[in-house]
Coordinates of C-alpha atoms and ligand atoms in Angstrom, one line a residue:
X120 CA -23.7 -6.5 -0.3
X121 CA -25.2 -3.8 2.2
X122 CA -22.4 -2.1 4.4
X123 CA -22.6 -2.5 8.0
X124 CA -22.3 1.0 9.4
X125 CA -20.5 0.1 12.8
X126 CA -18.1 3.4 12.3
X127 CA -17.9 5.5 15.5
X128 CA -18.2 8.5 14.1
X129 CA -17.2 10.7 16.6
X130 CA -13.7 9.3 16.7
X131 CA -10.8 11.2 16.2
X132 CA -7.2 10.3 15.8
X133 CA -6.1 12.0 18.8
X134 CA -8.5 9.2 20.5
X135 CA -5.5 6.6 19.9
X136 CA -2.7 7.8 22.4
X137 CA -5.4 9.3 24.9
X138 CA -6.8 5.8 25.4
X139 CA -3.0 3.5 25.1
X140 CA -2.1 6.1 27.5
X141 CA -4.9 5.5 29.8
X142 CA -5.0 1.7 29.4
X143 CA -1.4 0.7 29.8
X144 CA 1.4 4.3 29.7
X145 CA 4.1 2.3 29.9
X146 CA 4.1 0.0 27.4
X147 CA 6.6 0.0 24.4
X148 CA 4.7 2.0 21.4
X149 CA 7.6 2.1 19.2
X150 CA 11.2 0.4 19.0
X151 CA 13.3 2.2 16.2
X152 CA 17.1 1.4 16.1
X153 CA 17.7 -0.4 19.1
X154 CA 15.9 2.6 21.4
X155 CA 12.3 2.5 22.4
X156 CA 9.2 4.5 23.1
X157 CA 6.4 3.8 25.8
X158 CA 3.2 4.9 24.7
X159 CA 3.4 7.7 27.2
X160 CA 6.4 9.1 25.7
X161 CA 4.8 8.6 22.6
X162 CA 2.0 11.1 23.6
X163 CA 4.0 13.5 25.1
X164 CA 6.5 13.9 22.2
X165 CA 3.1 13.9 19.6
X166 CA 2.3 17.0 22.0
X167 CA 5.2 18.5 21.3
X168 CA 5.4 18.2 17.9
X169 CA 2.2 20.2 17.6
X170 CA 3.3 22.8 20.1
X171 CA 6.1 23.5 18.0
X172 CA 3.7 23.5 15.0
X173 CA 1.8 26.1 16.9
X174 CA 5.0 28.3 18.0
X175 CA 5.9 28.8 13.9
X176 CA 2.2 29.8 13.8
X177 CA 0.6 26.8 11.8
X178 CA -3.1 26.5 12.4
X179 CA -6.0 24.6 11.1
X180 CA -5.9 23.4 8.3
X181 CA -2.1 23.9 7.2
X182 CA -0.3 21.1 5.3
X183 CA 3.1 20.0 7.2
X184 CA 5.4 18.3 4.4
X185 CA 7.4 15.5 5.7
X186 CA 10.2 13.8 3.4
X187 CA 12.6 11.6 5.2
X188 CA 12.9 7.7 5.7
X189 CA 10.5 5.7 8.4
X190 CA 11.2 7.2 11.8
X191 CA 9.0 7.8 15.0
X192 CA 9.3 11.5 14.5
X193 CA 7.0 11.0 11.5
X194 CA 4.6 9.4 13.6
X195 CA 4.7 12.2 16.3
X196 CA 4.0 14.2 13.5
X197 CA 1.0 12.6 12.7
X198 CA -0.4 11.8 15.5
X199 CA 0.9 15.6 17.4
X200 CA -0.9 17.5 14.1
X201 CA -4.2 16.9 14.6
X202 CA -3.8 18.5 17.8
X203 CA -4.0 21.6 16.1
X204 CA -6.1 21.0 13.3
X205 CA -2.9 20.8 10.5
X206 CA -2.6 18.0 8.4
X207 CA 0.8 15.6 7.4
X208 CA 1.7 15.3 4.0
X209 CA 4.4 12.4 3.7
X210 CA 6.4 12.4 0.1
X211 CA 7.6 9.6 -1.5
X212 CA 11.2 9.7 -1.1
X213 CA 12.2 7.7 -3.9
X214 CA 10.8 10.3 -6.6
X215 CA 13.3 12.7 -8.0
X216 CA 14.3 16.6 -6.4
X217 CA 12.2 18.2 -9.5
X218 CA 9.2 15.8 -8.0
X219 CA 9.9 16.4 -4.5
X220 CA 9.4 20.1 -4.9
X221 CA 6.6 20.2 -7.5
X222 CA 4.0 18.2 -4.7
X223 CA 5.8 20.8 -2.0
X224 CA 4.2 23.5 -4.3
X225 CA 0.9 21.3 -4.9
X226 CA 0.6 20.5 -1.3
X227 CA 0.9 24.3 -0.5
X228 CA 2.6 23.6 2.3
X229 CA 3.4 25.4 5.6
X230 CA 6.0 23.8 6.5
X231 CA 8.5 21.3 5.1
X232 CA 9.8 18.6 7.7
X233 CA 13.2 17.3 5.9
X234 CA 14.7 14.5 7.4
X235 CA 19.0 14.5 7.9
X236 CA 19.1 12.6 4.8
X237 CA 16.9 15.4 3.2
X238 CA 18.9 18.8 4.3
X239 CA 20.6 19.1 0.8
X240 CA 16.9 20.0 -0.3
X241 CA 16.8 23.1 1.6
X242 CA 18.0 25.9 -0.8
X243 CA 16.0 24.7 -3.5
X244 CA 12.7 25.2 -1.0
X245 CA 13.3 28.8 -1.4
X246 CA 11.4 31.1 1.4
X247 CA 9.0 28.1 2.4
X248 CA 9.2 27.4 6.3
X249 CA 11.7 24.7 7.1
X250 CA 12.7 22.4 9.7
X251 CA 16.0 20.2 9.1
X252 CA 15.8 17.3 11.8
X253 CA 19.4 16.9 13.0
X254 CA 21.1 13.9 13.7
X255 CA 18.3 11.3 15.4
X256 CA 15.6 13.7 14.2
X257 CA 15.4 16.0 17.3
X258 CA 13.0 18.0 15.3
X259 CA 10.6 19.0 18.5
X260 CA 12.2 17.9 21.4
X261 CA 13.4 21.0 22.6
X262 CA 10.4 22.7 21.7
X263 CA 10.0 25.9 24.2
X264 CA 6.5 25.4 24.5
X265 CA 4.5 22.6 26.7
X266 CA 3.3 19.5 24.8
X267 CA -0.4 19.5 23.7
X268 CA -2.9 17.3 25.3
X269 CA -4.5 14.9 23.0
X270 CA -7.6 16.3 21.6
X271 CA -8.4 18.4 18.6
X272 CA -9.6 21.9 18.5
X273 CA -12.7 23.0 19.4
X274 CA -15.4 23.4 16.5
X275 CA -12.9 20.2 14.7
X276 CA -15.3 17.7 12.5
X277 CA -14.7 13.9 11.9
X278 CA -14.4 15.4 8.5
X279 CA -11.4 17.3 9.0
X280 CA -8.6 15.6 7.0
X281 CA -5.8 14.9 9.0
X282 CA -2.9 13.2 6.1
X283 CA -3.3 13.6 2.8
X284 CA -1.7 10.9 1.0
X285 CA -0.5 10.9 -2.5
X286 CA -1.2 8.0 -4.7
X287 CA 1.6 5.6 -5.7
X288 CA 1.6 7.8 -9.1
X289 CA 1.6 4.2 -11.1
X290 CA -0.9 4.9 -13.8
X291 CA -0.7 8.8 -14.0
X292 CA 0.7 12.1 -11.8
X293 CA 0.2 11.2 -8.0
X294 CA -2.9 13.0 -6.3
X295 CA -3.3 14.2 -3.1
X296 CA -5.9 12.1 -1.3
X297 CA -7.6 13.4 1.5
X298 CA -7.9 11.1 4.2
X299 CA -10.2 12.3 7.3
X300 CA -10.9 11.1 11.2
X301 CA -14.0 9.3 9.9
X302 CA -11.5 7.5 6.7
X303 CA -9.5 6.1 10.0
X304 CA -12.3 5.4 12.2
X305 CA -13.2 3.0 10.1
X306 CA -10.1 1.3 8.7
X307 CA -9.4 1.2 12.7
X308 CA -12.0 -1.7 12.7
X309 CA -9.9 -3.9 10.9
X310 CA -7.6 -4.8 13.6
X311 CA -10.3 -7.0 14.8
X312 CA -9.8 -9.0 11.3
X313 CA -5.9 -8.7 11.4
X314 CA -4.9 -10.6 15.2
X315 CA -3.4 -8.1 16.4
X316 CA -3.8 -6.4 20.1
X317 CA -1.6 -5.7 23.2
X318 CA 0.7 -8.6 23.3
X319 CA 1.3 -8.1 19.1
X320 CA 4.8 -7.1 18.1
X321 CA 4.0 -5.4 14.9
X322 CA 6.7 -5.4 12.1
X323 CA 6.1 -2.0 10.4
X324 CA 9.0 -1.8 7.4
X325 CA 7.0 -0.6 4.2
X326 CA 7.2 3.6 3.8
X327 CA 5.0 6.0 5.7
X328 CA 4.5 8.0 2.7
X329 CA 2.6 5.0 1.7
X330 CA -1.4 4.2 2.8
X331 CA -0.1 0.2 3.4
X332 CA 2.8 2.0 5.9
X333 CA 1.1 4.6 7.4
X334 CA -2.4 2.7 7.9
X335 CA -0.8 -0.7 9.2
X336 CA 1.3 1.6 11.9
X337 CA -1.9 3.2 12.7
X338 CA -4.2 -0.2 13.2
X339 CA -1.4 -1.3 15.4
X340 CA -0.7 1.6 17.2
X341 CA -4.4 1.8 17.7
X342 CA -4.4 -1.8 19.4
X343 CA -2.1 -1.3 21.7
X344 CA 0.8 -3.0 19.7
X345 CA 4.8 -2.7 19.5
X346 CA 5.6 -1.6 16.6
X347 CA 9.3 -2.3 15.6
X348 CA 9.9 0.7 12.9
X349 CA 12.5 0.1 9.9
X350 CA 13.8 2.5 8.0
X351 CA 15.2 0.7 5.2
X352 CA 14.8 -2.2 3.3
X353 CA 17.9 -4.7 3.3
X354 CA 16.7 -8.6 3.2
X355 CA 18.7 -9.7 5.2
X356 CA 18.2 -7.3 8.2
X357 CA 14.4 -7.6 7.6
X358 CA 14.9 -11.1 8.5
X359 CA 17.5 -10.4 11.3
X360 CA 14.6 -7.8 13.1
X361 CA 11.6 -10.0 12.2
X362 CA 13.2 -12.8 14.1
X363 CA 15.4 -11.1 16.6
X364 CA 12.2 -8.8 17.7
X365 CA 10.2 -12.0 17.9
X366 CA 8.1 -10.4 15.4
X367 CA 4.1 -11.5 15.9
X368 CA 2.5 -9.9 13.1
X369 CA 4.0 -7.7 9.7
X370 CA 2.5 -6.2 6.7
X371 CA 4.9 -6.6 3.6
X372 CA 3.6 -5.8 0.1
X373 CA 4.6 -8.9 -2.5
X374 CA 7.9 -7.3 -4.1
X375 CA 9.7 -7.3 -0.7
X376 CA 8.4 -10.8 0.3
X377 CA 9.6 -12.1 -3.0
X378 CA 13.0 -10.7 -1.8
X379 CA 12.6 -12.6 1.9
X380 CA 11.8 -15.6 0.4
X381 CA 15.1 -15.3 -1.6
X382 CA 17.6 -14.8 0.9
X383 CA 19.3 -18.3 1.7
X384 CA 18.0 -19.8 4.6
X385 CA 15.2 -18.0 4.9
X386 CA 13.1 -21.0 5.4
X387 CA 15.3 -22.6 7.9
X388 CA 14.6 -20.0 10.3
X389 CA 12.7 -20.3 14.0
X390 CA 9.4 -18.4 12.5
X391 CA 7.5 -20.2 15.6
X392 CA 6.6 -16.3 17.1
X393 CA 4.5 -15.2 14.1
X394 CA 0.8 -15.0 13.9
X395 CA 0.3 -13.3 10.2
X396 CA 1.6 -12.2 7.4
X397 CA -0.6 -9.6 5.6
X398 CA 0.5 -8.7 2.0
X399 CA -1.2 -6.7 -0.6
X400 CA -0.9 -3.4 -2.1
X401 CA -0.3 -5.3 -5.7
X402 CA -0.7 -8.1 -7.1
X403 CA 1.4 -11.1 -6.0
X404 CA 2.3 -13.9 -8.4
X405 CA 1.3 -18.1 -7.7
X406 CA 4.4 -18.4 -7.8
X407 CA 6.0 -16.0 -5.4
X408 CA 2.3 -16.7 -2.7
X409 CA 3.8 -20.4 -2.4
X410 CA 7.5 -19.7 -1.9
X411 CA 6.0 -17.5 0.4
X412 CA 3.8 -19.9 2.1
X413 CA 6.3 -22.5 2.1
X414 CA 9.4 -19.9 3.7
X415 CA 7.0 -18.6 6.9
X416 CA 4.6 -21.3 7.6
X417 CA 2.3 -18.9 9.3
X418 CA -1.0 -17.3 8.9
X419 CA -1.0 -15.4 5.5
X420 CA -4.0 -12.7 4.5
X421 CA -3.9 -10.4 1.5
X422 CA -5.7 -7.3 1.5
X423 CA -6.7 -5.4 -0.6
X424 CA -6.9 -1.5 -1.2
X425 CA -5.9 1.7 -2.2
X426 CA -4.8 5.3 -1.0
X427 CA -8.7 6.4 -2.0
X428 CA -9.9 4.1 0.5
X429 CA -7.6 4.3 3.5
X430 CA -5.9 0.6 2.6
X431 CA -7.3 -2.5 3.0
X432 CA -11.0 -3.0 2.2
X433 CA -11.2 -6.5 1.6
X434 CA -9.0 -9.7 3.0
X435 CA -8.3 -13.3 2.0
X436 CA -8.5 -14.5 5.1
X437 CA -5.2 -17.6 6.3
X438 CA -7.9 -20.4 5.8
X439 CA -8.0 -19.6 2.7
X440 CA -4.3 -20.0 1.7
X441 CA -3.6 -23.7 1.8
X442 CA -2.4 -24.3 -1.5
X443 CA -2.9 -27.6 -1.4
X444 CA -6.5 -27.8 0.3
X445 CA -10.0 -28.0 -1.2
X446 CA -9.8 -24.1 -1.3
X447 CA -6.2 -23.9 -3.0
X448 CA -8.3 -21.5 -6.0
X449 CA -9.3 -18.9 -3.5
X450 CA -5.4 -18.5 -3.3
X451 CA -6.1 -16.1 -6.9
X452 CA -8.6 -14.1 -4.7
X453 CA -8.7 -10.7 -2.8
X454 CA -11.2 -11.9 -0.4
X455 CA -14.4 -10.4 0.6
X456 CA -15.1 -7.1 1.5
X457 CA -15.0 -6.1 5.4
X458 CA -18.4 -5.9 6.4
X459 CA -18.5 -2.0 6.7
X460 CA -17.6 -2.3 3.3
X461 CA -20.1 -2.0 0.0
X462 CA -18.0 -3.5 -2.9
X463 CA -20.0 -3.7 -6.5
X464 CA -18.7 -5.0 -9.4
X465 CA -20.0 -2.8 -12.2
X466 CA -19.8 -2.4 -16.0
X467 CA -18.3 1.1 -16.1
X468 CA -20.0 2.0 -19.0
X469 CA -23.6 1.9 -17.7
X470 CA -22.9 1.3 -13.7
X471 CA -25.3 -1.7 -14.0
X472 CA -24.0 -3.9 -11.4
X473 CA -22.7 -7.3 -12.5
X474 CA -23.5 -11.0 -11.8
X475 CA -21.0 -13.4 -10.2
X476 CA -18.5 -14.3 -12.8
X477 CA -18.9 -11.4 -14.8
X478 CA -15.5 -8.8 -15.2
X479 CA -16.4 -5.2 -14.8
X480 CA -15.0 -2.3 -12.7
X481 CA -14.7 -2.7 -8.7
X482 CA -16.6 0.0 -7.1
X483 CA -16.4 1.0 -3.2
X484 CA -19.0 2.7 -0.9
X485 CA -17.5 2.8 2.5
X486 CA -16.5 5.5 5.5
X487 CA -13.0 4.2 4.5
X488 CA -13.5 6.2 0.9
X489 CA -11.4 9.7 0.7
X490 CA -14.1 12.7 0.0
X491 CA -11.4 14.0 -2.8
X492 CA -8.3 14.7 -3.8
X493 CA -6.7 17.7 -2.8
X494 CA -7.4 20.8 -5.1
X495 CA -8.5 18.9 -8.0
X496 CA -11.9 18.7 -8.7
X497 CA -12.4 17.1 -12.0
X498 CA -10.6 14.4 -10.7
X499 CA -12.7 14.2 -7.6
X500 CA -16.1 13.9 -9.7
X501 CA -14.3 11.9 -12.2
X502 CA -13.6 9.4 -9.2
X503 CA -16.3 9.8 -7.6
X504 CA -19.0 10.2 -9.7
X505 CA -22.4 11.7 -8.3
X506 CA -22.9 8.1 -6.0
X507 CA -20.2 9.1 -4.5
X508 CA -18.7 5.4 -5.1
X509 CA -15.3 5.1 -5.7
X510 CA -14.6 4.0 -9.3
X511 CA -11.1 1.9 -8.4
X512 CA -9.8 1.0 -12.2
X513 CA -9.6 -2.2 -11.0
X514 CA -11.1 -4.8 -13.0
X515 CA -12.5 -8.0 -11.2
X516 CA -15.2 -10.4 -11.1
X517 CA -16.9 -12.0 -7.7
X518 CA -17.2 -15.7 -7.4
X519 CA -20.9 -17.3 -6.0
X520 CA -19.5 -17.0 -2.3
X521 CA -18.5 -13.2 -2.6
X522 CA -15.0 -13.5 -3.1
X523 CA -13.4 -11.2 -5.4
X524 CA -11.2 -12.0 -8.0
X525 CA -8.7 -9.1 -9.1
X526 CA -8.2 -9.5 -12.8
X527 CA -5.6 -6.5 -13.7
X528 CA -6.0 -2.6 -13.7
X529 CA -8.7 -1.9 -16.8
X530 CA -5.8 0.8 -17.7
X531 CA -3.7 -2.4 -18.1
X532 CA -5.4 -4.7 -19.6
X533 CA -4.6 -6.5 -23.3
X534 CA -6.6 -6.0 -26.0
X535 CA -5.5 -8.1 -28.6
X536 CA -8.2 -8.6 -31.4
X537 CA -11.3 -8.7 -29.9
X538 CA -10.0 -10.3 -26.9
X539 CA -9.2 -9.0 -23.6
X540 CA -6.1 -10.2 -21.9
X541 CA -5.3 -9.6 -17.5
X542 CA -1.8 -10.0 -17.5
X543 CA -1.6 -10.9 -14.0
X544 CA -3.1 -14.2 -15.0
X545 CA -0.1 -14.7 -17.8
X546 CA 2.6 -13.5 -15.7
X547 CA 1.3 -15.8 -12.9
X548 CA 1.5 -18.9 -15.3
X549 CA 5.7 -17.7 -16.1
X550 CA 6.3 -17.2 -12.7
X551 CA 5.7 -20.4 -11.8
X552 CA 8.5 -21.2 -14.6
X553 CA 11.8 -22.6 -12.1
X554 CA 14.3 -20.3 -14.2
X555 CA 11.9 -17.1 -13.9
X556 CA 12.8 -14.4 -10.9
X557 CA 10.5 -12.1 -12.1
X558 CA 8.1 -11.3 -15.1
X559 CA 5.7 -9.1 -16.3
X560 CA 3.3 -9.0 -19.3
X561 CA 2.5 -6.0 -21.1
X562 CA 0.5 -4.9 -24.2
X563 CA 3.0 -3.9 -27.7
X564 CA 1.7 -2.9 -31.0
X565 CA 0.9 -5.6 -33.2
X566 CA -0.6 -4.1 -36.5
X567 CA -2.8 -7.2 -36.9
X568 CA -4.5 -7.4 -33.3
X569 CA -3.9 -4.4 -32.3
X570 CA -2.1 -5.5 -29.3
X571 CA 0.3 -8.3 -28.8
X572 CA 1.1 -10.1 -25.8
X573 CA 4.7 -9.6 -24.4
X574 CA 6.4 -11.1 -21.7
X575 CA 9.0 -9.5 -20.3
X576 CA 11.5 -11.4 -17.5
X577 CA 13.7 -11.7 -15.5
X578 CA 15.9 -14.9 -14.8
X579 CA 16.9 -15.9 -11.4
X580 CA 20.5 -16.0 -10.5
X581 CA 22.6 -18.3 -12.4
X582 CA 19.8 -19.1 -15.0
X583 CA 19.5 -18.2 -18.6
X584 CA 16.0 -18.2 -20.0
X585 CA 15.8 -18.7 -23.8
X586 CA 12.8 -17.1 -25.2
X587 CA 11.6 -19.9 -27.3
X588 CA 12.2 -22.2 -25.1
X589 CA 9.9 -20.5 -22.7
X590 CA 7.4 -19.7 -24.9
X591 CA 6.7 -23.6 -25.4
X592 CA 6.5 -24.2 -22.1
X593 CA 3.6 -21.8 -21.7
X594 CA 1.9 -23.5 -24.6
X595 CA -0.3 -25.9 -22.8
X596 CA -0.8 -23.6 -20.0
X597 CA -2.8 -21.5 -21.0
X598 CA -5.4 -20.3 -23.6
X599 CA -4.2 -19.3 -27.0
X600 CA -4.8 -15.7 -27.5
X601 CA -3.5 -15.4 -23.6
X602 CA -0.1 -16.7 -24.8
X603 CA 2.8 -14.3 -25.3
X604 CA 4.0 -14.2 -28.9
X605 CA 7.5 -12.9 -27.9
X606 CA 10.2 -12.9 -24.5
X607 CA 12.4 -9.9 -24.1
X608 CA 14.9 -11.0 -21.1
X609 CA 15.8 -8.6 -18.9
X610 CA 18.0 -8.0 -15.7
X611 CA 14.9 -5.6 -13.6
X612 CA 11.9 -4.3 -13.8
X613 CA 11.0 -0.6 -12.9
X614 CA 9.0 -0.5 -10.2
X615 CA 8.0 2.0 -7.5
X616 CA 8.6 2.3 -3.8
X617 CA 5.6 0.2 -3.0
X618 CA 7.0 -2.9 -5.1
X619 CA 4.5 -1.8 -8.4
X620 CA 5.7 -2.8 -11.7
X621 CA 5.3 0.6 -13.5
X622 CA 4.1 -0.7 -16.7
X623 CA 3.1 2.6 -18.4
X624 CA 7.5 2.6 -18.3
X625 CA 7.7 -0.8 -19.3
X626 CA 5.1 -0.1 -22.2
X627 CA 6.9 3.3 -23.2
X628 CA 9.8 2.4 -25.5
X629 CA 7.8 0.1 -27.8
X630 CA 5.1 2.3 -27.8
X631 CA 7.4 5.6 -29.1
X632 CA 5.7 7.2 -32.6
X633 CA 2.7 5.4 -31.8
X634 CA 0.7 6.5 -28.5
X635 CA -1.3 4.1 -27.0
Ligands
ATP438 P1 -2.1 5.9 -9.1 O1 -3.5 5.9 -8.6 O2 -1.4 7.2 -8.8 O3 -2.0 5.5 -10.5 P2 -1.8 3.5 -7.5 O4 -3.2 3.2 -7.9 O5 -0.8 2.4 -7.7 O6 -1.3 4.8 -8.3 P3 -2.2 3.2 -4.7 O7 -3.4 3.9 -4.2 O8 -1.0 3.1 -3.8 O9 -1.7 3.9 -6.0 O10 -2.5 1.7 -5.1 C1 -3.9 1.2 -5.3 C2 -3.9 0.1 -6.3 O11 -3.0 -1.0 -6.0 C3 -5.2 -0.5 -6.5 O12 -6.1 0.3 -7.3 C4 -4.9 -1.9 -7.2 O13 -4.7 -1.7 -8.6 C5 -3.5 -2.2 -6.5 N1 -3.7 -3.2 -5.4 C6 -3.8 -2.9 -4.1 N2 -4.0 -4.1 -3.4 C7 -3.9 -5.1 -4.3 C8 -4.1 -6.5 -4.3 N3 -4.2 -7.1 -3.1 N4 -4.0 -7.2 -5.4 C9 -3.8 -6.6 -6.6 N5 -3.7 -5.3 -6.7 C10 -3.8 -4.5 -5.6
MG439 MG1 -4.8 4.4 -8.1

């Protein structure tokens, strides 16, 4: 499929609030804890924030750390920095202190931002620059100097990074991916594809530290929308602001919906105001995607992406979600590629690109792709090869009509004999079981196949799930070497910020003494 280059290349990030300020100043940007933001406001406190980046004497080029919860003084940040050529490095706040400060050190940064939650982190930073947001974040507003008008520095390039994102950390150390003016010019395009424009009321809940957080906040932000900001995730209150706000459009990766979907009444709710629901960011179960479909009742599109290529590259589009239409099997798919897009499916042995049908690696040429990680080359060329196509470690297969089919992470993937398994297909066959909450499949050492299929889950409230008992209700379900050959029951699974079940922790204890 040949990429449609429609990518203004010229754009910058600074372009968003110069032209929502032109367009319409006084409209809400932001509401964040009962107070709201116009778009003006919006610009003007951006412009501070990068004139007090400029006062301690950052420039171009200098990495501003930010670790604290969702707020809008994160998106000052990243939308003032630019102003001065520096670039916003959101941590994940879940990882531990020891973590915290070893991507403080890799990030090499300037300047830490710590949010009020965040000030106990200050000693350990040693002499590294520091500003502790007080109550409410006040961080710039009493900058001495004058705000910054919305444009970058003379001599800037649409290849000047402006966040640099680090991965989600699921199948190794997180990198530092560099993410550009061009990387957002063209995910920008997308909120074409996602319904969303001025009169949107944009539900924006899942971390900035994350590319599904930071790059849904941007599209909308970019459109003209309100964005209602949360800071934390409680189920209940999700549902309280999604229909209190009249929320119109949200993006919500699958672990939190499956924790919507569970809170009573959730489906009894007035969900008349919403006009889609994107998820994506991991895999989603059959089984959660109906309870899903069946709670909301509105327009549902998955995406699907990574922090390598800015978020969402291709979408499953609401037509395509009718579980019970002629299409219901698309319902397995990741969509099709945007049109600015060049998706291959390749075997990552040769790079030979693959017929329909056929499972090989998914591989992305697009202005959405990252030139690099941050100061690590081999991983860069390891990534990126000499095409400069993104090699994803995502395994999939297209169908006739160019939809892909996401069949697991290749770094996930079974092999039991001479037989690969995707556990995403198992687990979505268990999660479809009525006493399963949640489940996932993973690889242990069998010394006769190498591998053996396990199943590990997790029983809704109130249930007990017997092992064998489950394990002949999967019988007919599915192939025989796909079939788990034992059930460990458990109360959680480990998963990261972003909802990912962290199977290399999963895999760990019954690999111990024997590597994998
Ligand atoms: P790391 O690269 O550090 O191991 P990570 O790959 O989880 O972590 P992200 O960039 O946040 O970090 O996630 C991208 C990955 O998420 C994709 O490569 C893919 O495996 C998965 N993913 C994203 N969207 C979807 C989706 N719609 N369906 C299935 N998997 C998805
Ligand atoms: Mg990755």
């Amino acid at each position: 499929m040949a990429a449609q280059s429609t990518v203004a290349t010229d754009f910058r990030l600074t372009d968003i609030l110069r032209e929502r300020v032109a367009a319409h100043p006084d409209q809400t940007a932001v509401s964040f804890d009962g107070a709201t933001v116009s778009y003006r406001e919006l610009d003007r406190r951006a412009g501070l924030a990068a004139a007090a980046l400029a006062d301690l004497g950052l420039g171009a080029g200098a990495r501003v750390v930010f670790i604290g919860k969702n707020c809008p003084e994160f998106l000052e940040l990243l939308l003032g920095a630019p102003r001065i050529g520096a670039v916003s490095v959101p941590l994940n706040i879940r990882l531990t202190e020891a973590d915290l400060l070893a991507l403080v050190e890799d990030a090499d940064a300037g300047l830490v931002v710590l949010g009020p939650e965040f000030a106990a982190l200050r000693p350990a930073l040693g002499d590294r620059r520091v500003l502790v947001a007080g109550d409410g974040y006040e961080a710039w507003r009493d900058a001495p100097a004058a705000p910054l008008p919305s444009s970058v520095p003379d001599g800037s390039s649409p290849d000047d990074p402006v966040l640099q994102l680090y991965t989600s950390g699921t199948t190794g150390l997180p990198k530092g991916v560099l993410l550009a003016h061009r990387q957002f010019s063209a995910l920008l395009l997308a909120a074409g594809h996602w319904s969303i424009d001025t009169g949107s009321t944009a539900l924006v809940a899942m971390p900035l530290f994350h590319i599904g957080g930071v790059g849904y906040a941007l599209v909308c932000l970019a459109a003209g929308a309100r964005v209602v900001l949360v800071a934390d995730i409680v189920p209940g209150a999700l549902l309280d602001t999604m229909s209190d706000e009249r929320v119109t459009n949200a993006f919500l990766v699958p672990a939190v919906l499956q924790m919507l979907v569970a809170v009573p009444g959730a489906a009894e709710r007035d969900w008349s105001a919403l006009r889609s629901i994107a998820y994506g960011a991991s895999p989603i179960t059959a089984g959660a995607l109906r309870s899903v479909v069946e709670t909301f009742r509105a327009p549902l599109f998955q995406v699907y992406g990574s922090t390598e290529t800015t978020g969402a590259i291709t979408q499953l589009d609401p037509d395509d979600h009718d579980p019970d239409g002629p299409r219901a099997r698309l319902m397995r798919s990741a969509g099709r590629a945007y049109p600015w897009v060049e998706l291959t499916v390749v075997d990552p042995a040769t790079g030979e690109q693959l017929p329909a049908g056929a499972v090989g690696e998914v591989r992305i040429h697009s202005d959405q792709v990252t030139s690099g990680y941050w100061r690590r080359p081999e991983e860069t060329a390891a990534a990126l090869g000499d095409d400069g196509r993104l090699r994803t470690g995502d395994a999939g297969y297209f169908d006739e009509d160019g939809y892909l089919f996401l069949t697991d992470r290749i770094k996930d993937m079974i092999v039991t004999g001479a037989e690969n398994v995707y556990p995403i297909e198992v687990e979505s066959v268990l999660s479809e079981h009525p006493d399963v909450a949640d489940v996932a499949v993973i690889g242990v050492p069998d010394e006769r196949w190498g591998e053996a299929v396990k199943a590990v889950v997790v029983p809704r409230e109130g249930a007990t799930i017997d092992p064998d008992a489950l394990l002949d209700w999967v019988r007919p379900l599915i192939a025989g070497y796909k079939r788990p050959r034992s059930v460990d029951v458990v109360d959680a699974l480990p998963r990261n910020p972003s909802g990912k079940i962290l199977k290399r922790e999963l895999r760990s204890p019954y690999w111990a003494g024997v590597g994998r």
